[in-house]
PDB file of N, CA and C in Angstrom:
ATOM      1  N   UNK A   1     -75.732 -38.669  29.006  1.00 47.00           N
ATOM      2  CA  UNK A   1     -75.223 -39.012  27.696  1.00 47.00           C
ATOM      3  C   UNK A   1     -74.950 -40.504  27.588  1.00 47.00           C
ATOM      4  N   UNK A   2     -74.563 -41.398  28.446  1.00 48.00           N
ATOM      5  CA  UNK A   2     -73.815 -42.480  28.714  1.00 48.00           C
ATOM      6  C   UNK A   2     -75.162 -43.410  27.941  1.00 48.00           C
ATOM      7  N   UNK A   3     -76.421 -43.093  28.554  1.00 56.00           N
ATOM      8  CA  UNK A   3     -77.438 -44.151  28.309  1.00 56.00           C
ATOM      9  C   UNK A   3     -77.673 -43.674  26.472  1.00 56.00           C
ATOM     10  N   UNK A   4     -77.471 -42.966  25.867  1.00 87.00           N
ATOM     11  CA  UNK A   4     -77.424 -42.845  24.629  1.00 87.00           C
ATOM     12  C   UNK A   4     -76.433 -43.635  24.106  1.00 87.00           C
ATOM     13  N   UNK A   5     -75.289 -43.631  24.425  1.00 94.00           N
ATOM     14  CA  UNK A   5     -73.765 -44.571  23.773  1.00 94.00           C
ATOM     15  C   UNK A   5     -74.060 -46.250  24.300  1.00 94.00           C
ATOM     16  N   UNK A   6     -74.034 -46.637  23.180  1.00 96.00           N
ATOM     17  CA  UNK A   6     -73.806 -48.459  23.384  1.00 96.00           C
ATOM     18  C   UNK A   6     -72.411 -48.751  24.432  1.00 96.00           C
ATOM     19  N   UNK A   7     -72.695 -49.969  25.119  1.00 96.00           N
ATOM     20  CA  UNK A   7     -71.431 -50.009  26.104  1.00 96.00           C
ATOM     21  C   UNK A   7     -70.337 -50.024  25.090  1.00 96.00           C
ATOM     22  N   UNK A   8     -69.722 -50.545  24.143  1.00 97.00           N
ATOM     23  CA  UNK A   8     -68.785 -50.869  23.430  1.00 97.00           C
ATOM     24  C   UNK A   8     -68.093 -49.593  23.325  1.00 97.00           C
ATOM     25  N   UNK A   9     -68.794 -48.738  23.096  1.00 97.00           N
ATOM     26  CA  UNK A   9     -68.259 -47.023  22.629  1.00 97.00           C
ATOM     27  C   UNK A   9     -67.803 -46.563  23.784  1.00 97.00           C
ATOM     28  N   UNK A  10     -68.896 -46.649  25.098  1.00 96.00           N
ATOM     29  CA  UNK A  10     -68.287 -46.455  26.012  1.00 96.00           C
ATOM     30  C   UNK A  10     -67.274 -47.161  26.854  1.00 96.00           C
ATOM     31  N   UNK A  11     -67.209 -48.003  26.655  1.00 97.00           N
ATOM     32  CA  UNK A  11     -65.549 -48.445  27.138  1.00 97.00           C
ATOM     33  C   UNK A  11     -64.398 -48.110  26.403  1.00 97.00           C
ATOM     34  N   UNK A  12     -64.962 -47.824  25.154  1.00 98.00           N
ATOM     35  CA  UNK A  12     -63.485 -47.079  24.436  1.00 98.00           C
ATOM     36  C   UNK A  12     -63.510 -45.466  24.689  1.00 98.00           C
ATOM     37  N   UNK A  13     -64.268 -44.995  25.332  1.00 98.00           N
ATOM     38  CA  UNK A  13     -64.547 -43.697  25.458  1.00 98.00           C
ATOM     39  C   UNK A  13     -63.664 -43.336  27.291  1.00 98.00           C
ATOM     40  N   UNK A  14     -63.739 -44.503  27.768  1.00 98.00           N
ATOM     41  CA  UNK A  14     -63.498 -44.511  29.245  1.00 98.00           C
ATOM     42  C   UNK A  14     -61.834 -45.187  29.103  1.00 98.00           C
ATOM     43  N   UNK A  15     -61.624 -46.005  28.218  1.00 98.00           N
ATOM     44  CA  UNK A  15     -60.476 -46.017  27.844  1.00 98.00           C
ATOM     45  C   UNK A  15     -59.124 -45.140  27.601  1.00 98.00           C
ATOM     46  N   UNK A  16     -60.184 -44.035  26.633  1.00 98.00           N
ATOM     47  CA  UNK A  16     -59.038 -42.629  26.277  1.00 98.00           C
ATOM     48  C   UNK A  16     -59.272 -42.292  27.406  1.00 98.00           C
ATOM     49  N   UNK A  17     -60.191 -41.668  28.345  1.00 97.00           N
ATOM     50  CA  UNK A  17     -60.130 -40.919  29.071  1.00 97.00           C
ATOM     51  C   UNK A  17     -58.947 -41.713  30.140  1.00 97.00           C
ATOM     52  N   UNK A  18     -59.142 -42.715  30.283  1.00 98.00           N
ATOM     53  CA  UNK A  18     -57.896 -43.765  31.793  1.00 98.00           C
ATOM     54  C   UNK A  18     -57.042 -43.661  31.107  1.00 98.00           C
ATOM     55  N   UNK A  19     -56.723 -43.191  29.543  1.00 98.00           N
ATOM     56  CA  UNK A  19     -55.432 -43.508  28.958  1.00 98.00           C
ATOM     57  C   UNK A  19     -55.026 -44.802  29.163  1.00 98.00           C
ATOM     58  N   UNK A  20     -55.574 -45.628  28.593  1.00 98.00           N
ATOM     59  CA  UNK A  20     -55.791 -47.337  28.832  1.00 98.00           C
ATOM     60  C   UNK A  20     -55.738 -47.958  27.197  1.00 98.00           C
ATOM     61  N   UNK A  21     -54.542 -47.898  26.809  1.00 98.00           N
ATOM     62  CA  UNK A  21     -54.297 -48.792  25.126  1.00 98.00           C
ATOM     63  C   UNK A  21     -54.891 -49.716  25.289  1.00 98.00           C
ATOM     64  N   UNK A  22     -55.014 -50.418  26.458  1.00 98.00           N
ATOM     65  CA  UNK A  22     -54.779 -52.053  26.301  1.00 98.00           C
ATOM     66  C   UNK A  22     -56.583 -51.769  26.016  1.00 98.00           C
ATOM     67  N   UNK A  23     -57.157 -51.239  26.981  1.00 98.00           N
ATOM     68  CA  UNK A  23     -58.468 -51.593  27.251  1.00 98.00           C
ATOM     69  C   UNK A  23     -59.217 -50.830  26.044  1.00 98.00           C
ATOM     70  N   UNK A  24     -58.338 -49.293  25.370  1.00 98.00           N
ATOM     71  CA  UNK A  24     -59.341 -49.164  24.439  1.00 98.00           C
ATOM     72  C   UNK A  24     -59.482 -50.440  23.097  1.00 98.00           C
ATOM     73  N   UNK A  25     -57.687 -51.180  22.805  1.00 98.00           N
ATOM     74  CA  UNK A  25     -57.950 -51.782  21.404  1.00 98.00           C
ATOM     75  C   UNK A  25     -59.082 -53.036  22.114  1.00 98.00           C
ATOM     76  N   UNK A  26     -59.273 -53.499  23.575  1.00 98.00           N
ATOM     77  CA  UNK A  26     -60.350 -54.797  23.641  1.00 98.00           C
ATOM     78  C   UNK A  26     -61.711 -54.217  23.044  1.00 98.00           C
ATOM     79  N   UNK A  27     -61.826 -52.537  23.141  1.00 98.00           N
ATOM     80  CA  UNK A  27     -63.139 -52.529  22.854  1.00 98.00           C
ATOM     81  C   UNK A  27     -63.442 -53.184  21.337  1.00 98.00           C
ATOM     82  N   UNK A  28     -62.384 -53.583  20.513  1.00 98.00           N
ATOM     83  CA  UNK A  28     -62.764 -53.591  19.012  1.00 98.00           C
ATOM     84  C   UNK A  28     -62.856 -55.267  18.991  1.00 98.00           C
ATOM     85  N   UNK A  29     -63.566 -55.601  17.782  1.00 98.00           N
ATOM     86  CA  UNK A  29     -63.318 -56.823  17.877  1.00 98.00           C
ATOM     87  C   UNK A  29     -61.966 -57.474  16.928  1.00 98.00           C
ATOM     88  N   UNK A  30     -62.005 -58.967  17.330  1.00 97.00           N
ATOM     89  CA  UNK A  30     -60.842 -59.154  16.253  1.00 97.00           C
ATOM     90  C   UNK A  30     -60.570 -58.139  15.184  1.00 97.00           C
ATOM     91  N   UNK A  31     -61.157 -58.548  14.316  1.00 97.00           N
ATOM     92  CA  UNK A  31     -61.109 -57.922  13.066  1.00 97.00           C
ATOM     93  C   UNK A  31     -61.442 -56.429  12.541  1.00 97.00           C
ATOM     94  N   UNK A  32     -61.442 -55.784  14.028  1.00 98.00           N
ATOM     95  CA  UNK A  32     -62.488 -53.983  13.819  1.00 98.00           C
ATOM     96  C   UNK A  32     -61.483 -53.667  13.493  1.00 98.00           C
ATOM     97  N   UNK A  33     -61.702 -51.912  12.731  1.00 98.00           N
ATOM     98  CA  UNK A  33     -60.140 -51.228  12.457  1.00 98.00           C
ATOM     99  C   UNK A  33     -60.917 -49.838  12.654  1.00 98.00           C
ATOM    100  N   UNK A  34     -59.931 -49.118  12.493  1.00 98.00           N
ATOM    101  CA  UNK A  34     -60.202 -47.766  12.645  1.00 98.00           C
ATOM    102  C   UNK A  34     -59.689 -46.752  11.610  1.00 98.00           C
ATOM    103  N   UNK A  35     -60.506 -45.652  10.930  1.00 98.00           N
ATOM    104  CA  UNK A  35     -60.474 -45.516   9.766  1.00 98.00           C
ATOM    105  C   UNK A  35     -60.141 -43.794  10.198  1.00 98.00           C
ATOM    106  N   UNK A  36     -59.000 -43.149  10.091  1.00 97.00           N
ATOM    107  CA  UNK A  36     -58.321 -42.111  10.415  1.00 97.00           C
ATOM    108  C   UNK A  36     -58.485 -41.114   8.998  1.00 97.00           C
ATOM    109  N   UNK A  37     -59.475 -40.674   8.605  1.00 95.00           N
ATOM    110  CA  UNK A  37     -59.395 -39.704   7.672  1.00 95.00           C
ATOM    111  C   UNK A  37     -58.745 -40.498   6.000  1.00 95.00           C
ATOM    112  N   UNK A  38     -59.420 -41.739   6.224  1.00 96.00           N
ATOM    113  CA  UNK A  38     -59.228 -42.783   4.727  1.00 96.00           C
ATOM    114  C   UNK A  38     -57.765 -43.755   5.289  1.00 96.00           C
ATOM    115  N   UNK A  39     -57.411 -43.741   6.202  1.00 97.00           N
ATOM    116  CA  UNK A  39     -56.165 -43.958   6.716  1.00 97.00           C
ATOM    117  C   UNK A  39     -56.779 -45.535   7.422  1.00 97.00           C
ATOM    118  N   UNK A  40     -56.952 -46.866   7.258  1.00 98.00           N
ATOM    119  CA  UNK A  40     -57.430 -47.887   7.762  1.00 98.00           C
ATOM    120  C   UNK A  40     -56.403 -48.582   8.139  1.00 98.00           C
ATOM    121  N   UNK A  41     -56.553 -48.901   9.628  1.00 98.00           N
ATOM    122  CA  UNK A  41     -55.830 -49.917  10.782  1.00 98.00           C
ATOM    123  C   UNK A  41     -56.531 -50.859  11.285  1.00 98.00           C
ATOM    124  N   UNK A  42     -56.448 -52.219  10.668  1.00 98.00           N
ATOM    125  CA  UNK A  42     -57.343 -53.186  11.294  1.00 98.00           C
ATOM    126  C   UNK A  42     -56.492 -53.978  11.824  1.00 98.00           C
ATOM    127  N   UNK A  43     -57.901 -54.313  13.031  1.00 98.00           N
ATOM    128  CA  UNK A  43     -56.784 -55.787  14.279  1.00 98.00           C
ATOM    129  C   UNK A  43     -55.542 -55.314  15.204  1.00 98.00           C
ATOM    130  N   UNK A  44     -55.897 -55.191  16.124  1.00 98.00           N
ATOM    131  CA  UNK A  44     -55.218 -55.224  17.154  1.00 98.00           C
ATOM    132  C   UNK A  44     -53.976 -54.569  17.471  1.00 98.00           C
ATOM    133  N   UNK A  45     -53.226 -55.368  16.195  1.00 98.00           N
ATOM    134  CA  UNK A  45     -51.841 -55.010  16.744  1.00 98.00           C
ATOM    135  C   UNK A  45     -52.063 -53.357  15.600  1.00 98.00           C
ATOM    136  N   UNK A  46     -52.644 -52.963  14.872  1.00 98.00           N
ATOM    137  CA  UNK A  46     -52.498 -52.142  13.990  1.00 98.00           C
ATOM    138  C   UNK A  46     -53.066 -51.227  14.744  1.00 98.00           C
ATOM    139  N   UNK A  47     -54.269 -51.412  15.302  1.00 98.00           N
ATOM    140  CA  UNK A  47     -55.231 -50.323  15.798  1.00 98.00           C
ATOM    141  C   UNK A  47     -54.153 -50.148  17.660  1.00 98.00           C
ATOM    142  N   UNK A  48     -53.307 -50.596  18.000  1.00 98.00           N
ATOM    143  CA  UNK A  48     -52.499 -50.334  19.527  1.00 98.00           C
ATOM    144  C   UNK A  48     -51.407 -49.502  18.990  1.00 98.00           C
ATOM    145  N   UNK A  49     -51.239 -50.210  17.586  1.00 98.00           N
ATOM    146  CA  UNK A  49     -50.032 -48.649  17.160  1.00 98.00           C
ATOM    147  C   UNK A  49     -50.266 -47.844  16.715  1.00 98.00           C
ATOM    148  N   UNK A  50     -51.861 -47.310  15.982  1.00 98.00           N
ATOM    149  CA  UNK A  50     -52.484 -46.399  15.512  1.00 98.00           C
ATOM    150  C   UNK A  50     -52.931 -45.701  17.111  1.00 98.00           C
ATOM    151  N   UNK A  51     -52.957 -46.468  17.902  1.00 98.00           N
ATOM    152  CA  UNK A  51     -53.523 -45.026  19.413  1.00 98.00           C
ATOM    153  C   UNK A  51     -51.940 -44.917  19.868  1.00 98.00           C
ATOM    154  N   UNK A  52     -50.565 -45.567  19.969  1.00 97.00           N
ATOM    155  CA  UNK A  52     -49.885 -45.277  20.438  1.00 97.00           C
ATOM    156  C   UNK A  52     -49.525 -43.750  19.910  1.00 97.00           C
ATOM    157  N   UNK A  53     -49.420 -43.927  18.336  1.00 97.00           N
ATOM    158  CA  UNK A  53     -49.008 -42.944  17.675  1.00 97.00           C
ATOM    159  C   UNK A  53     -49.838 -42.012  17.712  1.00 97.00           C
ATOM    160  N   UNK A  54     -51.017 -41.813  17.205  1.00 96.00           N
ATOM    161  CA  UNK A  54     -52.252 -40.792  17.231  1.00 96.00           C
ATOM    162  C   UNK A  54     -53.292 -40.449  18.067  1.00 96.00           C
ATOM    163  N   UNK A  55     -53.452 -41.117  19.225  1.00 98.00           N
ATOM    164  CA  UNK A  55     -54.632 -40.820  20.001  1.00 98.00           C
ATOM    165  C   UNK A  55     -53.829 -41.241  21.710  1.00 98.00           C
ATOM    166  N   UNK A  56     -54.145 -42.512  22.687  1.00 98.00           N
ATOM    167  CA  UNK A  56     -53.636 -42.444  23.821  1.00 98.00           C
ATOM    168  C   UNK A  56     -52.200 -41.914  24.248  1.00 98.00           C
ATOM    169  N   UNK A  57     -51.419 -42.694  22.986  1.00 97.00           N
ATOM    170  CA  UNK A  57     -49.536 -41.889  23.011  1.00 97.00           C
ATOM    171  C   UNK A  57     -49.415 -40.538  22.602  1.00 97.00           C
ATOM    172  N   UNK A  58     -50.401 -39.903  22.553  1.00 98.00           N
ATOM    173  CA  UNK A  58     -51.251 -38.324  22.416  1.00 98.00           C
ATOM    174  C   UNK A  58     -51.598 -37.356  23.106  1.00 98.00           C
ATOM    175  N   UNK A  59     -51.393 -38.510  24.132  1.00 98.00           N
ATOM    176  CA  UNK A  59     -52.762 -38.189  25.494  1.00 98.00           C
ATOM    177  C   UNK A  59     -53.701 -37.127  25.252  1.00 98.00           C
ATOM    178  N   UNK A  60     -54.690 -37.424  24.039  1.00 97.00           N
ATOM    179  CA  UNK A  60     -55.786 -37.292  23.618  1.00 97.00           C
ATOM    180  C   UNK A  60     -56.828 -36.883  24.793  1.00 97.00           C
ATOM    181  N   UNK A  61     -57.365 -36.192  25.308  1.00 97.00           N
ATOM    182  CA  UNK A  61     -58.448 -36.455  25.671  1.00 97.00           C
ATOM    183  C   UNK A  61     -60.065 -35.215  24.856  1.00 97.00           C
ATOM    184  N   UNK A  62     -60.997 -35.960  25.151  1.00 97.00           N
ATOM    185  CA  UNK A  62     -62.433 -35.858  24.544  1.00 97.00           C
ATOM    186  C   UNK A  62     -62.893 -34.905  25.463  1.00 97.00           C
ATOM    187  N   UNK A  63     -63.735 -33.644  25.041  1.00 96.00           N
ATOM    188  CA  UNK A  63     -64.875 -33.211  25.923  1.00 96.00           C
ATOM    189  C   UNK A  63     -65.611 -32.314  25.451  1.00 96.00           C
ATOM    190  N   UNK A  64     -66.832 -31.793  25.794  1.00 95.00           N
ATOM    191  CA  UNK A  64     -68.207 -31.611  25.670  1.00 95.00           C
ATOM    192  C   UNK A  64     -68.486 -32.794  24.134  1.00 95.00           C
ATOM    193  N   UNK A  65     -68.378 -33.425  24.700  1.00 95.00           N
ATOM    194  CA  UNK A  65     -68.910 -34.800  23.618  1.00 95.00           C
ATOM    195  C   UNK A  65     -70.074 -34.812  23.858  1.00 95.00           C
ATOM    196  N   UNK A  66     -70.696 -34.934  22.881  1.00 95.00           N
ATOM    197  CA  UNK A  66     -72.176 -35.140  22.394  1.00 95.00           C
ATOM    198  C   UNK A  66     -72.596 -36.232  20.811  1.00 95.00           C
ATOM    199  N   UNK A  67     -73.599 -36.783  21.205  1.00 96.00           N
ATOM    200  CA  UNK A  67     -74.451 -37.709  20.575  1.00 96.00           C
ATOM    201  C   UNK A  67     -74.747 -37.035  19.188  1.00 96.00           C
ATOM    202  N   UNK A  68     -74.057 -36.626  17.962  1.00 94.00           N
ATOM    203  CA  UNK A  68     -74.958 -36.031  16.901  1.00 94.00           C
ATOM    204  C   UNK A  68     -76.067 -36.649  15.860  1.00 94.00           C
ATOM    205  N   UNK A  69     -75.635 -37.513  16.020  1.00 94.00           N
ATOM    206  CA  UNK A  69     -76.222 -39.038  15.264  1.00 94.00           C
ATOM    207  C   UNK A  69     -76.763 -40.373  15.767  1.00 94.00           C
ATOM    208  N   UNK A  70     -77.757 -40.814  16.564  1.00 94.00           N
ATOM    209  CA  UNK A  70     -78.053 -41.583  17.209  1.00 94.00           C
ATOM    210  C   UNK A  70     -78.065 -43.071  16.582  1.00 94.00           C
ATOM    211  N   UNK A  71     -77.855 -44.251  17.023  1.00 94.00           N
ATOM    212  CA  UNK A  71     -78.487 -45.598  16.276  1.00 94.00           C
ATOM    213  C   UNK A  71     -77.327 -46.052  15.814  1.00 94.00           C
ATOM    214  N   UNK A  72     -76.977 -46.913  15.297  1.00 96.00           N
ATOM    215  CA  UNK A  72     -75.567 -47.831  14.857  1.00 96.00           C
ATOM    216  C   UNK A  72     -75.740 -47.995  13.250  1.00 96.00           C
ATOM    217  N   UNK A  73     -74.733 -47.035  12.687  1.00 97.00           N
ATOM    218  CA  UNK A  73     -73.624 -46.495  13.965  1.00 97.00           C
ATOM    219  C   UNK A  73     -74.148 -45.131  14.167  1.00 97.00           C
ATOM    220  N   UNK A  74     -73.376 -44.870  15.560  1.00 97.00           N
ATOM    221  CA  UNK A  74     -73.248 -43.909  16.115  1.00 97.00           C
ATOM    222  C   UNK A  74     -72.322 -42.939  16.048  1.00 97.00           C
ATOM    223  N   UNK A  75     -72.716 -41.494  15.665  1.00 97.00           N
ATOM    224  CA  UNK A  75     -71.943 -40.045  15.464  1.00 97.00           C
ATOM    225  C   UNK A  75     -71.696 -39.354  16.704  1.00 97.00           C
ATOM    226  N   UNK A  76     -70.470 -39.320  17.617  1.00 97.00           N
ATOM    227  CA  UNK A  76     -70.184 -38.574  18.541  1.00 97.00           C
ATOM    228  C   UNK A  76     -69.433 -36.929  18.095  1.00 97.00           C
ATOM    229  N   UNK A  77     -69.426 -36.035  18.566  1.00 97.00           N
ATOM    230  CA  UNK A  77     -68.711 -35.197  18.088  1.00 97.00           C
ATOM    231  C   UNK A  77     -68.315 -34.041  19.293  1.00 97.00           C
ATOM    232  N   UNK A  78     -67.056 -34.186  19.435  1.00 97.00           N
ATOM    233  CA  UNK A  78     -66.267 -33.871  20.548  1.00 97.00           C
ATOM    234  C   UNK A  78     -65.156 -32.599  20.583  1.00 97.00           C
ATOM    235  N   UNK A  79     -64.402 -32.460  21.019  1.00 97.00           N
ATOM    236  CA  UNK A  79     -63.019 -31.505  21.267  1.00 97.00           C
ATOM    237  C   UNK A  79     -62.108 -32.516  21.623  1.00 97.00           C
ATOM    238  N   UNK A  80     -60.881 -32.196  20.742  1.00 97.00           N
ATOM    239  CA  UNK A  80     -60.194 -32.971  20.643  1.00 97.00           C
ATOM    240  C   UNK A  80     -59.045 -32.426  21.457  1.00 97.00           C
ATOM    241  N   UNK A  81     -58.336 -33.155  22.091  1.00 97.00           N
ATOM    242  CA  UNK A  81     -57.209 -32.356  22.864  1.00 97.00           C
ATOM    243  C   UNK A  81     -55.893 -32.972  23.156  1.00 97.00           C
ATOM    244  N   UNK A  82     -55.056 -32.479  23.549  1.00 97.00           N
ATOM    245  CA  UNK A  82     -53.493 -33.584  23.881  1.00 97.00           C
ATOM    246  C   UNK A  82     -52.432 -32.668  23.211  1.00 97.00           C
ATOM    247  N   UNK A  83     -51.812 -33.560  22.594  1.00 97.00           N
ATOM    248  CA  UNK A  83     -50.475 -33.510  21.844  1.00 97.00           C
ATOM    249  C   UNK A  83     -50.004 -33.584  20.872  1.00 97.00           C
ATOM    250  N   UNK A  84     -51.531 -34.117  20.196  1.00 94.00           N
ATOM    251  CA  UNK A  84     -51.453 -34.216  18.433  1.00 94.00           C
ATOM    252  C   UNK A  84     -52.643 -33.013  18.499  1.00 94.00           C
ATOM    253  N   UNK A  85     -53.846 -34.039  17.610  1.00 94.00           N
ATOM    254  CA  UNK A  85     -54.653 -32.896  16.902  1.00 94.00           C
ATOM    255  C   UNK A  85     -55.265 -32.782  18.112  1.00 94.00           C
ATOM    256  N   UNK A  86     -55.787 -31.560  17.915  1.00 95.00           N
ATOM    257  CA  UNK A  86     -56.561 -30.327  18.635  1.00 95.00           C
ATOM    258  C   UNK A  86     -57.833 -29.605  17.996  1.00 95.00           C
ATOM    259  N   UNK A  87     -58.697 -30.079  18.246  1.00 95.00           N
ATOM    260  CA  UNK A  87     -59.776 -29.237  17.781  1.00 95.00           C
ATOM    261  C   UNK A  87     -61.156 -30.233  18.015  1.00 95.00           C
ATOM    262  N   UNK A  88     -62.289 -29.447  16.961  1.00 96.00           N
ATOM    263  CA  UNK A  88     -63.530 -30.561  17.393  1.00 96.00           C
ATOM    264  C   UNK A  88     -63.526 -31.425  16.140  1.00 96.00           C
ATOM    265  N   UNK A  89     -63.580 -33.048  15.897  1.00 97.00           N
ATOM    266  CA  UNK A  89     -63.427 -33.853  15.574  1.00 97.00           C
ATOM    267  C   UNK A  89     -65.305 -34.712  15.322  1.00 97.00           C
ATOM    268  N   UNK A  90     -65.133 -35.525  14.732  1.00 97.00           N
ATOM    269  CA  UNK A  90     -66.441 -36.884  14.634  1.00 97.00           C
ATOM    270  C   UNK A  90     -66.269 -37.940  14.340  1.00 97.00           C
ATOM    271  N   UNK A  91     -66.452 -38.888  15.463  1.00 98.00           N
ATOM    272  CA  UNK A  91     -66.097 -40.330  15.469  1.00 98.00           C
ATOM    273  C   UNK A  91     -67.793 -40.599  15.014  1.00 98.00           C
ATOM    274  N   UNK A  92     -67.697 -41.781  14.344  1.00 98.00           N
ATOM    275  CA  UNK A  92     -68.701 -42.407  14.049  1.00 98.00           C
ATOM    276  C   UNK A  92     -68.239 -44.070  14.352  1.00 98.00           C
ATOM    277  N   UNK A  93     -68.899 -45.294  15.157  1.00 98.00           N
ATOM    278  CA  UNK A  93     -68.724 -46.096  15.709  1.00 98.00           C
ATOM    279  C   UNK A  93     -69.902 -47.242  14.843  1.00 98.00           C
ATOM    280  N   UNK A  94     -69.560 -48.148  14.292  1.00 98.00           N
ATOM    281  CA  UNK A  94     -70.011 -49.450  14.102  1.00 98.00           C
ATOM    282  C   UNK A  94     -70.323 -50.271  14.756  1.00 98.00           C
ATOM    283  N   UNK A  95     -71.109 -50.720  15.709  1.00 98.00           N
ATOM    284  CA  UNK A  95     -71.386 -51.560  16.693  1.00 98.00           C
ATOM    285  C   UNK A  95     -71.818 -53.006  16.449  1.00 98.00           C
ATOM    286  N   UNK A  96     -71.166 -53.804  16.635  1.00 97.00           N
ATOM    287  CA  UNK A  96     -71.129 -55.478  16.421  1.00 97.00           C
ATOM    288  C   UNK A  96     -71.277 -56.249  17.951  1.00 97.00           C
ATOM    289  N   UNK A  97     -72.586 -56.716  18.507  1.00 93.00           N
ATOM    290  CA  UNK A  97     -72.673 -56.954  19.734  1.00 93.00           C
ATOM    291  C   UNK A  97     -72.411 -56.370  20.535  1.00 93.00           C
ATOM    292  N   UNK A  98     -71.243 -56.994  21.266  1.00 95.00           N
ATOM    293  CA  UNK A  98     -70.514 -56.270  22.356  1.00 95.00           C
ATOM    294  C   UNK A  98     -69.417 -55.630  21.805  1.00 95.00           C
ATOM    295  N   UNK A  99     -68.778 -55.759  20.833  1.00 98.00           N
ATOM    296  CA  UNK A  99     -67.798 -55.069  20.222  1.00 98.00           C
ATOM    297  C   UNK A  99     -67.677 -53.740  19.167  1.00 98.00           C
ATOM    298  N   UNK A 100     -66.833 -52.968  19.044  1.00 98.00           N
ATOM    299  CA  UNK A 100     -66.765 -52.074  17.817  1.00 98.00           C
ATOM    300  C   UNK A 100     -66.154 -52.858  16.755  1.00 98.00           C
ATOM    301  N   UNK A 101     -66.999 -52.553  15.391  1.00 98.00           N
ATOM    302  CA  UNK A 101     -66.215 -53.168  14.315  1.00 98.00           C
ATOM    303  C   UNK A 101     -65.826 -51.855  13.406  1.00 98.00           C
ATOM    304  N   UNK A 102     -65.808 -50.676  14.101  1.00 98.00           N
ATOM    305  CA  UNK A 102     -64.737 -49.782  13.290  1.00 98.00           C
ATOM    306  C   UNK A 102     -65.427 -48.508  13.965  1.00 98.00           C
ATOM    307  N   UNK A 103     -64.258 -47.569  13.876  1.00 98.00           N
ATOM    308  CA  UNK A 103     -64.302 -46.138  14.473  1.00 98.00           C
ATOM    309  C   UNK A 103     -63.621 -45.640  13.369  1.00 98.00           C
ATOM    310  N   UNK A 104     -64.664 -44.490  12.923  1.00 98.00           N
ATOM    311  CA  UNK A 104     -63.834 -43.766  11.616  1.00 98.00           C
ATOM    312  C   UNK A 104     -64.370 -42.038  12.193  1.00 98.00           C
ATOM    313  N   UNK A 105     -63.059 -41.846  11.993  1.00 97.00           N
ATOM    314  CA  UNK A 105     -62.737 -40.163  12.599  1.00 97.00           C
ATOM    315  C   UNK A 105     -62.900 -39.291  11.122  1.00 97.00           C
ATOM    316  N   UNK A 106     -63.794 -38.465  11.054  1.00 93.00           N
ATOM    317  CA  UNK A 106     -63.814 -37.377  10.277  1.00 93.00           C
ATOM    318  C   UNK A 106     -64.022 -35.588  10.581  1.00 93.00           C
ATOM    319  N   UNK A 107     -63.382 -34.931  10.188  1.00 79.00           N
ATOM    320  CA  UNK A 107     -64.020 -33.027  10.499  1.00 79.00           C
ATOM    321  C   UNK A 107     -65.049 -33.136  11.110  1.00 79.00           C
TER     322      UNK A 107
END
């Protein structure tokens, strides 16, 4: 699966899984945000308190994740798990070089 995901995704993907805030918000760039069901957190300090609260401070984790949508951006669609939501979820990822310029979570 890994060689399908751009590195950017996958370091934020290896991020939730280490439970690593710091390292998932580097995957974004300055200015990326993350778009929670119309709910938008851009930059850094917004998107470290959007995973404190909803995703790593969650302890979230992803699995049987799969590729549904190939090419940038990219549609992952996973099982969602932790302490908040629970169920199967779809991130779709914006890819800007080496960086994400937005992760928007939908059903």
């Amino acid at each position: 699966m890994s060689q399908e995901i751009p590195a950017a995704v996958q370091r934020a993907l290896t991020a939730i899984d280490e439970q690593d805030n710091e390292a998932f918000v580097a995957a974004f760039a300055a200015d990326g945000y993350v778009d929670d069901w119309g709910r938008q957190f851009r930059g850094p300090d917004q998107i470290r308190s959007w995973s404190d609260n909803e995703l790593i401070g969650k302890r979230a984790t992803f699995t049987d994740t799969q590729v549904s949508t190939p090419g940038n951006p990219i549609t992952l669609v996973t099982q969602v798990g932790g302490d908040g939501f629970n169920g199967p979820s779809h991130f779709t990822f914006d890819v800007q070089g080496d960086q994400l310029a937005s992760m928007t979570i939908t059903a």
